[in-house]
Short mmCIF file of C-alpha atoms in Angstrom, two decimals:
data_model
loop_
_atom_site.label_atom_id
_atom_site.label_comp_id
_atom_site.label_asym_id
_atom_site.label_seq_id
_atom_site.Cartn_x
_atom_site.Cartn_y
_atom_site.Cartn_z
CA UNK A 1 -22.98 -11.48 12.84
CA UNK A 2 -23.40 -8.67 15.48
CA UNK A 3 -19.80 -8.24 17.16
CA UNK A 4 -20.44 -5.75 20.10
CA UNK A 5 -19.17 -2.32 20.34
CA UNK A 6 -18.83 -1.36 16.87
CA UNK A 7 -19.91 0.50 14.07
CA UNK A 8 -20.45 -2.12 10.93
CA UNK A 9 -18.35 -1.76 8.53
CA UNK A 10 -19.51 -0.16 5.03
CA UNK A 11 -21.41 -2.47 2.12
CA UNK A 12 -18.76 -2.91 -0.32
CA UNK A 13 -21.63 -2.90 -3.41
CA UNK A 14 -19.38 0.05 -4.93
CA UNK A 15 -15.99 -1.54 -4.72
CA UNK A 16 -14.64 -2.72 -7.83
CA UNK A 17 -15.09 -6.67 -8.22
CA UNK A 18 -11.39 -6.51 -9.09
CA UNK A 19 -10.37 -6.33 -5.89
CA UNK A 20 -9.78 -8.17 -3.72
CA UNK A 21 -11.70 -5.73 -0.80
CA UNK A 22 -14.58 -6.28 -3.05
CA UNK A 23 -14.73 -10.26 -1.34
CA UNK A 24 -14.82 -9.36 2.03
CA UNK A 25 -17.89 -10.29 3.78
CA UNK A 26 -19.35 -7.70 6.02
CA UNK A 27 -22.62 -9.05 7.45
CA UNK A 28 -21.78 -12.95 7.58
CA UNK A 29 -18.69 -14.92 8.73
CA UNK A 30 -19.28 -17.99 7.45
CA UNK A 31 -16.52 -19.65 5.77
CA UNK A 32 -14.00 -16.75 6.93
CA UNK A 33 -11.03 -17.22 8.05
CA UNK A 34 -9.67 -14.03 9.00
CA UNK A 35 -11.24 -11.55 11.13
CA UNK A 36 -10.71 -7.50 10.52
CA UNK A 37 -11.54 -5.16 12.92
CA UNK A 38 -10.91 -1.44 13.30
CA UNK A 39 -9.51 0.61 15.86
CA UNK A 40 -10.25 3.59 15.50
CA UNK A 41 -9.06 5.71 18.47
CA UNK A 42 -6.21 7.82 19.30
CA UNK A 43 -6.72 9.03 22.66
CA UNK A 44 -3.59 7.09 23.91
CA UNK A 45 -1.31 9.11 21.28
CA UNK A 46 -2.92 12.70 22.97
CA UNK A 47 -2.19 11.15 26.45
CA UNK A 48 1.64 10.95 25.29
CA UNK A 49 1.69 14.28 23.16
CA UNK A 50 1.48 12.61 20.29
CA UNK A 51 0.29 13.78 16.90
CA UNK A 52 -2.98 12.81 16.51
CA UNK A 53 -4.40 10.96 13.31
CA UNK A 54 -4.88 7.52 14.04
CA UNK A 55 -8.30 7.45 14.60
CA UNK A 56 -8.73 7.88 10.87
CA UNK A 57 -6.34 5.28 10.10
CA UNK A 58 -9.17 2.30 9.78
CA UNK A 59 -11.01 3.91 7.58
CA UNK A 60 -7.95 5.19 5.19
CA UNK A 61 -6.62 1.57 5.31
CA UNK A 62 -9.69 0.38 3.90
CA UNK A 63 -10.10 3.31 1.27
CA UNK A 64 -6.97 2.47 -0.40
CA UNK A 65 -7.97 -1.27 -0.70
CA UNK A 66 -10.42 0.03 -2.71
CA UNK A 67 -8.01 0.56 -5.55
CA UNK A 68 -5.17 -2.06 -4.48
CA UNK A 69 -4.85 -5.72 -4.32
CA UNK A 70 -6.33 -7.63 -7.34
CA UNK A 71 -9.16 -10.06 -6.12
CA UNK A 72 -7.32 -12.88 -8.37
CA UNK A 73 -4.11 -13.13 -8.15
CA UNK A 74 -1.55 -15.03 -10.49
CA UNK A 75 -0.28 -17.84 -7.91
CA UNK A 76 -2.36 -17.88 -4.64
CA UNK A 77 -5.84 -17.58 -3.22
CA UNK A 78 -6.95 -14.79 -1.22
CA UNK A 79 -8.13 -16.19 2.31
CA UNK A 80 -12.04 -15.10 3.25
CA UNK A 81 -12.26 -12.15 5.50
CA UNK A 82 -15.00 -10.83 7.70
CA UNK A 83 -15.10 -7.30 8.17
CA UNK A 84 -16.42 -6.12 11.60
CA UNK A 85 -16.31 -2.65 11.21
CA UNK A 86 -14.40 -0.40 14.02
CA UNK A 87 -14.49 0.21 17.25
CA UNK A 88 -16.76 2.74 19.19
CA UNK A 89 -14.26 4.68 21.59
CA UNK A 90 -15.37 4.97 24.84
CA UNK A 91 -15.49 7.71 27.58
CA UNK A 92 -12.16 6.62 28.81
CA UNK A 93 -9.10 4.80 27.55
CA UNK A 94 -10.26 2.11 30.10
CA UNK A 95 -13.75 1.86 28.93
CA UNK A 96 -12.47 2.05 25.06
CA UNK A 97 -10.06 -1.03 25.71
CA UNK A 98 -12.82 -3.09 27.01
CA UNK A 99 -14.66 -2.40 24.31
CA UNK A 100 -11.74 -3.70 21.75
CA UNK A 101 -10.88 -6.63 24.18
CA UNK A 102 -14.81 -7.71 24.04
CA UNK A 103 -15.29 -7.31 20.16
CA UNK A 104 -11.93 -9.32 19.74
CA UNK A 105 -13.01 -12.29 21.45
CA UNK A 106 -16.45 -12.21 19.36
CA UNK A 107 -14.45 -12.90 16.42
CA UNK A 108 -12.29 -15.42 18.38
CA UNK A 109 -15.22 -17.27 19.64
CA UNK A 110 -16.42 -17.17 15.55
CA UNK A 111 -13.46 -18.99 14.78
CA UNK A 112 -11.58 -16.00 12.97
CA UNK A 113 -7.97 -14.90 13.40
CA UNK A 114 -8.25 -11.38 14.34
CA UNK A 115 -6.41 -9.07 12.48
CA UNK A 116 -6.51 -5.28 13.72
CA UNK A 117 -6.31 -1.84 11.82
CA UNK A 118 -4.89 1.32 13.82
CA UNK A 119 -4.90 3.52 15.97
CA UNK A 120 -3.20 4.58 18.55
CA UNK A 121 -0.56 1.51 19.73
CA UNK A 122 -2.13 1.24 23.11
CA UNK A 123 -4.78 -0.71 21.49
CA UNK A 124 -2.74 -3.52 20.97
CA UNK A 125 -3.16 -4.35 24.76
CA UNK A 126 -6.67 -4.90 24.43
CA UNK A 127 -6.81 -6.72 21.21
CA UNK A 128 -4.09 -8.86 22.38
CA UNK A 129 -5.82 -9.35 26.10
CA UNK A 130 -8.62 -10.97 23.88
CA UNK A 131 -6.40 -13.64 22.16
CA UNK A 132 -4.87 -14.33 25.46
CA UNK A 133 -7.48 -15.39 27.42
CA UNK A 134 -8.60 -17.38 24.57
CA UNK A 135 -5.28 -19.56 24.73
CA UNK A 136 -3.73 -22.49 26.99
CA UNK A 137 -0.36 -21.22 27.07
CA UNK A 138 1.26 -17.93 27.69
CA UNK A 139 1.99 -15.82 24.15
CA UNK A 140 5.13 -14.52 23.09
CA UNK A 141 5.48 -10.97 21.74
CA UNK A 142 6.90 -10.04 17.96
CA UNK A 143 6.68 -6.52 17.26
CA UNK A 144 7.86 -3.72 14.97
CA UNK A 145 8.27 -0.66 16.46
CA UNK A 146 10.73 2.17 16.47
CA UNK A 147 10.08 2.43 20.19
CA UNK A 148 9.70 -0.58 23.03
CA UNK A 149 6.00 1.18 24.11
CA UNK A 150 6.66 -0.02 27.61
CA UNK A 151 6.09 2.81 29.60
CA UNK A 152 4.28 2.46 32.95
CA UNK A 153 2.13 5.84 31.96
CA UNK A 154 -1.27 5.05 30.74
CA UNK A 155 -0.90 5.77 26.60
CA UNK A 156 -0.34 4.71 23.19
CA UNK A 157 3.61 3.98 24.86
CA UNK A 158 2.63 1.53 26.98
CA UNK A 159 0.90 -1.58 25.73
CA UNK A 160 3.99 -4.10 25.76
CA UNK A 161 4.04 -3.70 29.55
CA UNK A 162 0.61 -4.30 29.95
CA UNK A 163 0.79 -7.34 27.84
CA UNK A 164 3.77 -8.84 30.32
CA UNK A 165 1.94 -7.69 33.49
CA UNK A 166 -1.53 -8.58 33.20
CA UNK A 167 -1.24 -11.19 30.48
CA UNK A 168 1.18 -13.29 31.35
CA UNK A 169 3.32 -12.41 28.41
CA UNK A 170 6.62 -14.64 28.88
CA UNK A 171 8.81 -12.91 26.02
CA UNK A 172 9.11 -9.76 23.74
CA UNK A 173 11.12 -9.55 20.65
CA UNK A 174 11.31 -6.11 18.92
CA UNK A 175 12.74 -5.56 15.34
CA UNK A 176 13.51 -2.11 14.02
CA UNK A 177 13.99 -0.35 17.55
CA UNK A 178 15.36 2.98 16.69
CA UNK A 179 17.92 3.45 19.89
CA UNK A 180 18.10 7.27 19.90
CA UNK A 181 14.33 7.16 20.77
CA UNK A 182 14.28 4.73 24.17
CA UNK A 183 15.29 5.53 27.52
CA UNK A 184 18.07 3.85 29.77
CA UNK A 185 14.47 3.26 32.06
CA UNK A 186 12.58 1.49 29.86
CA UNK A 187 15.38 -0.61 27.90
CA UNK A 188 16.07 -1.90 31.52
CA UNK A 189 12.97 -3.21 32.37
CA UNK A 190 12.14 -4.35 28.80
CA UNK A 191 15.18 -6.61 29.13
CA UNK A 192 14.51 -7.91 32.60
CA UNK A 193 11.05 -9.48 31.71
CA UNK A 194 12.65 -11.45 28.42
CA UNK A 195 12.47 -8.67 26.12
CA UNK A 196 15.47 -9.30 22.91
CA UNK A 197 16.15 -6.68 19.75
CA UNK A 198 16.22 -8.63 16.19
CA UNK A 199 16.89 -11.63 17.24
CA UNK A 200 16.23 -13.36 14.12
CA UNK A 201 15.26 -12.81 10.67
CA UNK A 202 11.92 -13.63 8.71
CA UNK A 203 13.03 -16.31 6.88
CA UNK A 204 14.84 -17.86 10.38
CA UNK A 205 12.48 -20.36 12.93
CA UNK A 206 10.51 -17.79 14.57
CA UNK A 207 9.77 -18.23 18.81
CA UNK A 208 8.45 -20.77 20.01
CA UNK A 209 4.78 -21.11 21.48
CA UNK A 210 1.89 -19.22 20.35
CA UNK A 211 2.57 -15.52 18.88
CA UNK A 212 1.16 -12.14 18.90
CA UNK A 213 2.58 -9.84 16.04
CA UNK A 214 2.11 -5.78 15.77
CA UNK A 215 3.42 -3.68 13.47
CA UNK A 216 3.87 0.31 14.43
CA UNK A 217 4.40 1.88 11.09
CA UNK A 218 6.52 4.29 12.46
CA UNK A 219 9.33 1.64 12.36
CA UNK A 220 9.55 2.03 8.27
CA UNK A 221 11.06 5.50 7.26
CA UNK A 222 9.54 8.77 7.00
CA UNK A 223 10.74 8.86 3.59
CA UNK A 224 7.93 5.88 2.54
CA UNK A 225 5.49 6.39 5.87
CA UNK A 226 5.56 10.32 7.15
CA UNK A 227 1.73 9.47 8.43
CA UNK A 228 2.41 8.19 11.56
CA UNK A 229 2.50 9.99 14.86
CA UNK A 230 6.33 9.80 15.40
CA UNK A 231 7.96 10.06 11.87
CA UNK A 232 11.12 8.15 11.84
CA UNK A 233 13.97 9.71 10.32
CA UNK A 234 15.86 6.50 9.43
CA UNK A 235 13.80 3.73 9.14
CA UNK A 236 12.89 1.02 7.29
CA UNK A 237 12.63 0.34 3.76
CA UNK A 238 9.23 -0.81 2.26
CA UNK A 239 10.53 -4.21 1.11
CA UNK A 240 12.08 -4.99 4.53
CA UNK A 241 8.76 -4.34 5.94
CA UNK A 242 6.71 -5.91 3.12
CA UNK A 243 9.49 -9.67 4.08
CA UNK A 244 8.69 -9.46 7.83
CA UNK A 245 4.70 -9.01 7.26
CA UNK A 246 4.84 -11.86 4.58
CA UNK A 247 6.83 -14.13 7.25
CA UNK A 248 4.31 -13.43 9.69
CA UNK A 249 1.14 -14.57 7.73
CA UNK A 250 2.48 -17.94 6.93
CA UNK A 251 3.59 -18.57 10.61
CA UNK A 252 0.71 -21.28 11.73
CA UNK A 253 1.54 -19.75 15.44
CA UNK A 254 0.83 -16.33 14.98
CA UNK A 255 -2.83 -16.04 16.88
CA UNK A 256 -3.36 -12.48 15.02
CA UNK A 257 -1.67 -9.45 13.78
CA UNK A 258 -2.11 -6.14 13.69
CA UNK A 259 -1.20 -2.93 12.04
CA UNK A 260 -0.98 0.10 14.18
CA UNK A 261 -0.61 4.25 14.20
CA UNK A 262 -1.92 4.67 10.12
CA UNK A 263 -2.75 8.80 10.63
CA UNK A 264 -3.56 9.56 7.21
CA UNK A 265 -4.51 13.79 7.90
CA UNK A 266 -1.06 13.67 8.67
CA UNK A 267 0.06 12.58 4.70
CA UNK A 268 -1.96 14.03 2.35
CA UNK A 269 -0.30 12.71 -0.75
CA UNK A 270 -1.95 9.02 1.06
CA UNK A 271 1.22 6.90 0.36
CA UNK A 272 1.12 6.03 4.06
CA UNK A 273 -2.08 4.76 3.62
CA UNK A 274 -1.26 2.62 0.47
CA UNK A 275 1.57 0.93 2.04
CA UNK A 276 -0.08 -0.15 5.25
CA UNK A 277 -2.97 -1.60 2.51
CA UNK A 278 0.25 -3.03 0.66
CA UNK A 279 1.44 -4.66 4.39
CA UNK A 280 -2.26 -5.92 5.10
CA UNK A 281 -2.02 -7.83 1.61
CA UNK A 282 1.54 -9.35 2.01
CA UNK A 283 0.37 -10.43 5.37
CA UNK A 284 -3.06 -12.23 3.71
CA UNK A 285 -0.40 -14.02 1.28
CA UNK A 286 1.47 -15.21 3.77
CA UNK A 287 -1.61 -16.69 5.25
CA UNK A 288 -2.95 -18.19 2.43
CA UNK A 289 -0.21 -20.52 2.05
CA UNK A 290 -1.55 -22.01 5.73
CA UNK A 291 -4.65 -22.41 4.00
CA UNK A 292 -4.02 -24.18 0.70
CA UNK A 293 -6.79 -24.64 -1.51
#
């Protein structure tokens, strides 16, 4: 399968068969249930004066699959997964969100639930915009972010907004927000178009309708995740992350996922990069109990 706009994703003949990485299909996605794509771009994260480093996250994602995640586990089977490749960026944001939106809904029309790697956190607009106009009904927002990213500013602070303006997004739950890091502004307008801060736990009934989910790892702490564009000085723990991801891949109404701002220059020891493989996994588990087999 030829999804537009990107650059295929590597043959896996070197990965260990051990792995699970090693079963991911890369030219065919026949009999796949899951859809990964890259987004590998962080021009939104310079527009906001950012740290840059998520363009690299794809690829660093991926690299430490190579050595994580067994390909047969103890109590559950891994779903199949299709791996597009990433993303060619653009000349402009504009032109580089098209692009995502467009490759998306390949994989939609395939039958796959897209699942993104990132990247600046603008990118979510466009990957979500795909699964959007592929749906009935409006879709409801669940994100993890230290920030609400609803800025009217074009940039990687921005793509909740778009989501509720030009998607029809009805409501937007946030878990995590850090409250020293959001404006009077945009905590205003986040709650006047239905937006709510953890307003349930993974383990509770989660919205209703269909769902989007993104995960900004700057939500967990810098302690565990210092490569991310906006460290967080008192975030998450790992296992509080590792519940909500988990929670997420066994909801049947989450249309696809995402994980968002990996900038692995910016942690060289690469535990960054080893949790957001460790969140990709517990997110596959979840969704393997949709899929018994």
């Amino acid at each position: 399968m030829r999804v537009p706009h990107v650059q295929p994703a590597e043959p896996l003949t070197e990965v260990d068969p051990s792995r699970f990485l090693a079963s991911w299909s890369v030219e065919d996605p026949r009999g796949c249930q899951i859809g990964v794509i890259g987004l590998a771009d962080d021009t939104g994260v310079a527009m906001n004066h950012g740290r840059p480093g998520a363009a690299g996250g794809p690829w660093a994602l991926r690299q430490a699959l190579r050595g994580y995640g067994v390909a047969n586990p103890s109590t559950w089977k891994w779903p199949r997964v299709f791996d597009a490749g990433d993303v060619l960026a653009g000349d402009s944001l504009e032109e580089t969100h098209d692009r995502v939106t467009e490759a998306t809904a390949a994989l939609i029309d395939a039958g796959l639930t897209p699942v993104a790697i990132g990247g600046g956190h603008d990118l979510t607009f466009p990957f979500v915009r795909a699964v959007a106009q592929s749906r009935p009904d409006p879709l409801v927002g669940v994100y993890f972010d230290a920030h609400l990213d609803v800025r009217d500013a074009e940039g990687s602070g921005m793509p909740f907004r778009r989501l509720v303006d030009r998607c029809g997004v009805t409501e937007l739950h946030v878990h995590g927000l850090d409250p020293n890091a959001n404006t009077a502004e945009h905590t205003n307008w986040f709650a006047a178009h239905g937006g709510r801060v953890d307003p349930f736990e993974p383990e509770d009934k989660w919205p209703e309708g269909d769902l989007f989910v993104s995960f900004d790892l700057d939500v967990i702490d810098a302690a565990y995740a210092p490569g991310v564009s906006a460290m967080n000085p008192a975030g998450w723990a790992p296992r509080t992350a590792a519940r909500w991801v988990y929670a997420a891949g066994q909801c049947e109404r989450v249309r696809c996922f995402d994980i968002m701002e990996l900038a692995p220059t910016l942690d060289p020891s690469g535990r960054s990069s080893r949790l957001a493989a460790r969140l990709l996994l517990e997110f596959m588990r979840g969704f393997a109990e949709r899929n018994p087999s």
